[in-house]
Amino acid sequence: MPRTISALVRNEPGVLAEMSEAIRKYNVNIKSISAGETENPDISRLTIGLVGQDEDIRKITEDIAEMDVIIQVDDLARKEFVDRELVLIKVAMEPAVTPQIMQIFEVFRANVVGMGQETITVEMSGDREKIDGLINMLKPHGIKSMCRSGMIALKRGDD
């Protein structure tokens, strides 16, 4: 079952490695991981998408919460949250289907960021379902390369 952990951490070397080791102990797969500074440059937020058993995720969250570098950790599985992901996709571009591809971009509000002789590159941000939808629509046209940023997430409301 997919789960999302959000952690505020001290912006120090080795934090990500330490957290990864805690996750590895439980043989849980990291589906995505994103890290970046918050409004305070001394603090970073890590958003980790995990696939594993509920009990293992609970233990991981407890282990992470005990680390010295952790300020706060939340398992967002049972809380409402807003999430976004960025994707860059390079698609094969053949003149006969270019209008069709452009229509897909328009429907998904994807922005063209580069064009070559044989490919077109777009960017889009959205939740996982929207990103997956764009990818599924473009697969038949030939995705040449792709990069996903990994999910970032914040709890909804005033928490």
CSV table of C-alpha atoms in Angstrom, one decimal:
chain,number,residue,atom,x,y,z
A,1,MET,CA,0.0,0.0,0.0
A,2,PRO,CA,1.5,3.4,-0.9
A,3,ARG,CA,2.2,5.8,2.0
A,4,THR,CA,3.7,9.2,2.3
A,5,ILE,CA,6.0,10.4,5.1
A,6,SER,CA,6.8,14.1,5.5
A,7,ALA,CA,9.7,15.0,7.7
A,8,LEU,CA,11.2,18.4,8.8
A,9,VAL,CA,14.9,17.8,9.3
A,10,ARG,CA,18.0,19.8,10.1
A,11,ASN,CA,19.7,20.8,6.9
A,12,GLU,CA,22.9,18.8,7.5
A,13,PRO,CA,25.0,16.3,5.5
A,14,GLY,CA,24.0,12.6,5.9
A,15,VAL,CA,20.4,13.1,6.9
A,16,LEU,CA,19.0,11.4,3.8
A,17,ALA,CA,21.4,8.5,4.1
A,18,GLU,CA,20.4,8.0,7.8
A,19,MET,CA,16.7,8.0,6.9
A,20,SER,CA,17.3,5.7,3.9
A,21,GLU,CA,19.0,3.2,6.2
A,22,ALA,CA,16.1,3.2,8.6
A,23,ILE,CA,13.8,2.4,5.7
A,24,ARG,CA,16.0,-0.3,4.3
A,25,LYS,CA,16.0,-2.2,7.7
A,26,TYR,CA,12.3,-3.0,7.1
A,27,ASN,CA,12.7,-4.0,3.4
A,28,VAL,CA,10.3,-1.3,2.3
A,29,ASN,CA,10.6,0.2,-1.2
A,30,ILE,CA,11.0,3.9,-1.6
A,31,LYS,CA,8.7,4.9,-4.5
A,32,SER,CA,9.8,8.6,-4.6
A,33,ILE,CA,11.8,10.9,-2.5
A,34,SER,CA,12.1,14.7,-2.6
A,35,ALA,CA,14.1,17.1,-0.4
A,36,GLY,CA,14.4,20.8,-0.3
A,37,GLU,CA,14.9,23.8,2.0
A,38,THR,CA,11.9,25.2,3.7
A,39,GLU,CA,11.2,28.9,4.5
A,40,ASN,CA,14.1,28.5,7.0
A,41,PRO,CA,17.4,27.6,5.2
A,42,ASP,CA,18.5,25.6,8.2
A,43,ILE,CA,15.6,23.2,7.8
A,44,SER,CA,14.7,20.9,4.9
A,45,ARG,CA,11.5,19.0,4.2
A,46,LEU,CA,11.8,15.4,3.0
A,47,THR,CA,8.7,13.8,1.3
A,48,ILE,CA,9.1,10.1,1.0
A,49,GLY,CA,6.6,7.9,-0.9
A,50,LEU,CA,6.8,4.3,0.4
A,51,VAL,CA,5.3,1.0,-0.6
A,52,GLY,CA,5.0,-1.5,2.2
A,53,GLN,CA,3.0,-3.0,5.0
A,54,ASP,CA,1.2,-0.6,7.4
A,55,GLU,CA,3.1,-2.1,10.4
A,56,ASP,CA,6.5,-1.6,8.7
A,57,ILE,CA,5.6,2.0,7.8
A,58,ARG,CA,4.6,2.6,11.4
A,59,LYS,CA,7.9,1.3,12.7
A,60,ILE,CA,9.9,3.3,10.2
A,61,THR,CA,8.1,6.5,11.2
A,62,GLU,CA,8.8,5.7,14.9
A,63,ASP,CA,12.5,5.0,14.1
A,64,ILE,CA,12.8,8.2,12.1
A,65,ALA,CA,11.1,10.3,14.8
A,66,GLU,CA,13.8,9.3,17.3
A,67,MET,CA,16.7,10.5,15.1
A,68,ASP,CA,18.6,13.6,16.4
A,69,VAL,CA,18.3,15.4,13.0
A,70,ILE,CA,14.5,15.1,12.9
A,71,ILE,CA,12.5,18.1,13.9
A,72,GLN,CA,9.0,16.6,13.0
A,73,VAL,CA,7.8,13.6,11.1
A,74,ASP,CA,4.3,12.9,9.9
A,75,ASP,CA,2.8,9.8,8.3
A,76,LEU,CA,0.3,11.5,5.9
A,77,ALA,CA,-1.6,8.2,5.2
A,78,ARG,CA,-4.5,9.1,7.4
A,79,LYS,CA,-4.4,12.9,7.0
A,80,GLU,CA,-5.5,15.1,4.2
A,81,PHE,CA,-2.7,16.6,2.3
A,82,VAL,CA,-1.9,18.4,-0.9
A,83,ASP,CA,0.7,16.8,-3.2
A,84,ARG,CA,2.4,17.7,-6.4
A,85,GLU,CA,5.0,16.2,-8.7
A,86,LEU,CA,6.9,17.6,-11.7
A,87,VAL,CA,7.5,15.6,-14.8
A,88,LEU,CA,9.5,16.3,-17.9
A,89,ILE,CA,8.7,14.1,-20.9
A,90,LYS,CA,10.4,13.9,-24.3
A,91,VAL,CA,8.0,12.5,-26.9
A,92,ALA,CA,8.6,11.4,-30.5
A,93,MET,CA,7.1,13.9,-32.9
A,94,GLU,CA,5.8,12.8,-36.3
A,95,PRO,CA,4.1,15.4,-38.4
A,96,ALA,CA,1.0,13.3,-38.9
A,97,VAL,CA,0.3,13.1,-35.2
A,98,THR,CA,1.7,16.4,-33.9
A,99,PRO,CA,-1.8,18.0,-33.7
A,100,GLN,CA,-3.0,15.0,-31.6
A,101,ILE,CA,0.0,15.3,-29.3
A,102,MET,CA,-0.5,19.0,-28.9
A,103,GLN,CA,-4.2,18.4,-28.0
A,104,ILE,CA,-3.1,16.0,-25.2
A,105,PHE,CA,-0.7,18.7,-23.9
A,106,GLU,CA,-3.5,21.2,-23.9
A,107,VAL,CA,-6.0,18.9,-22.1
A,108,PHE,CA,-3.4,18.2,-19.3
A,109,ARG,CA,-2.1,21.8,-19.3
A,110,ALA,CA,1.4,20.6,-20.1
A,111,ASN,CA,3.9,23.2,-21.3
A,112,VAL,CA,6.2,22.7,-24.2
A,113,VAL,CA,9.7,23.5,-23.0
A,114,GLY,CA,11.8,22.2,-25.9
A,115,MET,CA,11.6,21.0,-29.5
A,116,GLY,CA,14.0,19.1,-31.7
A,117,GLN,CA,13.7,17.8,-35.2
A,118,GLU,CA,12.1,14.5,-34.0
A,119,THR,CA,11.0,15.1,-30.4
A,120,ILE,CA,9.1,17.6,-28.3
A,121,THR,CA,9.7,18.0,-24.6
A,122,VAL,CA,6.9,19.1,-22.1
A,123,GLU,CA,6.7,19.8,-18.4
A,124,MET,CA,3.7,19.4,-16.2
A,125,SER,CA,3.0,19.5,-12.5
A,126,GLY,CA,0.1,17.9,-10.7
A,127,ASP,CA,-0.8,15.0,-8.4
A,128,ARG,CA,0.3,11.5,-9.1
A,129,GLU,CA,-2.9,10.6,-10.9
A,130,LYS,CA,-2.7,13.5,-13.3
A,131,ILE,CA,1.0,12.7,-14.1
A,132,ASP,CA,0.1,9.1,-14.7
A,133,GLY,CA,-2.7,10.1,-16.9
A,134,LEU,CA,-0.5,12.2,-19.1
A,135,ILE,CA,2.1,9.4,-19.3
A,136,ASN,CA,-0.5,6.9,-20.3
A,137,MET,CA,-1.9,9.1,-23.1
A,138,LEU,CA,1.6,9.8,-24.5
A,139,LYS,CA,2.9,6.2,-24.4
A,140,PRO,CA,1.3,5.2,-27.7
A,141,HIS,CA,3.2,8.1,-29.3
A,142,GLY,CA,6.6,7.0,-28.1
A,143,ILE,CA,8.1,8.4,-24.9
A,144,LYS,CA,11.8,8.8,-25.6
A,145,SER,CA,12.8,9.8,-22.1
A,146,MET,CA,11.2,11.0,-18.9
A,147,CYS,CA,12.1,12.3,-15.5
A,148,ARG,CA,9.8,12.6,-12.5
A,149,SER,CA,10.7,14.8,-9.5
A,150,GLY,CA,9.1,12.7,-6.9
A,151,MET,CA,6.2,13.9,-4.8
A,152,ILE,CA,6.2,16.9,-2.5
A,153,ALA,CA,3.4,17.2,0.0
A,154,LEU,CA,2.0,19.4,2.8
A,155,LYS,CA,-0.9,18.8,5.2
A,156,ARG,CA,-4.0,20.7,4.4
A,157,GLY,CA,-5.3,23.4,6.7
A,158,ASP,CA,-3.6,25.2,9.6
A,159,ASP,CA,-1.5,22.3,10.9
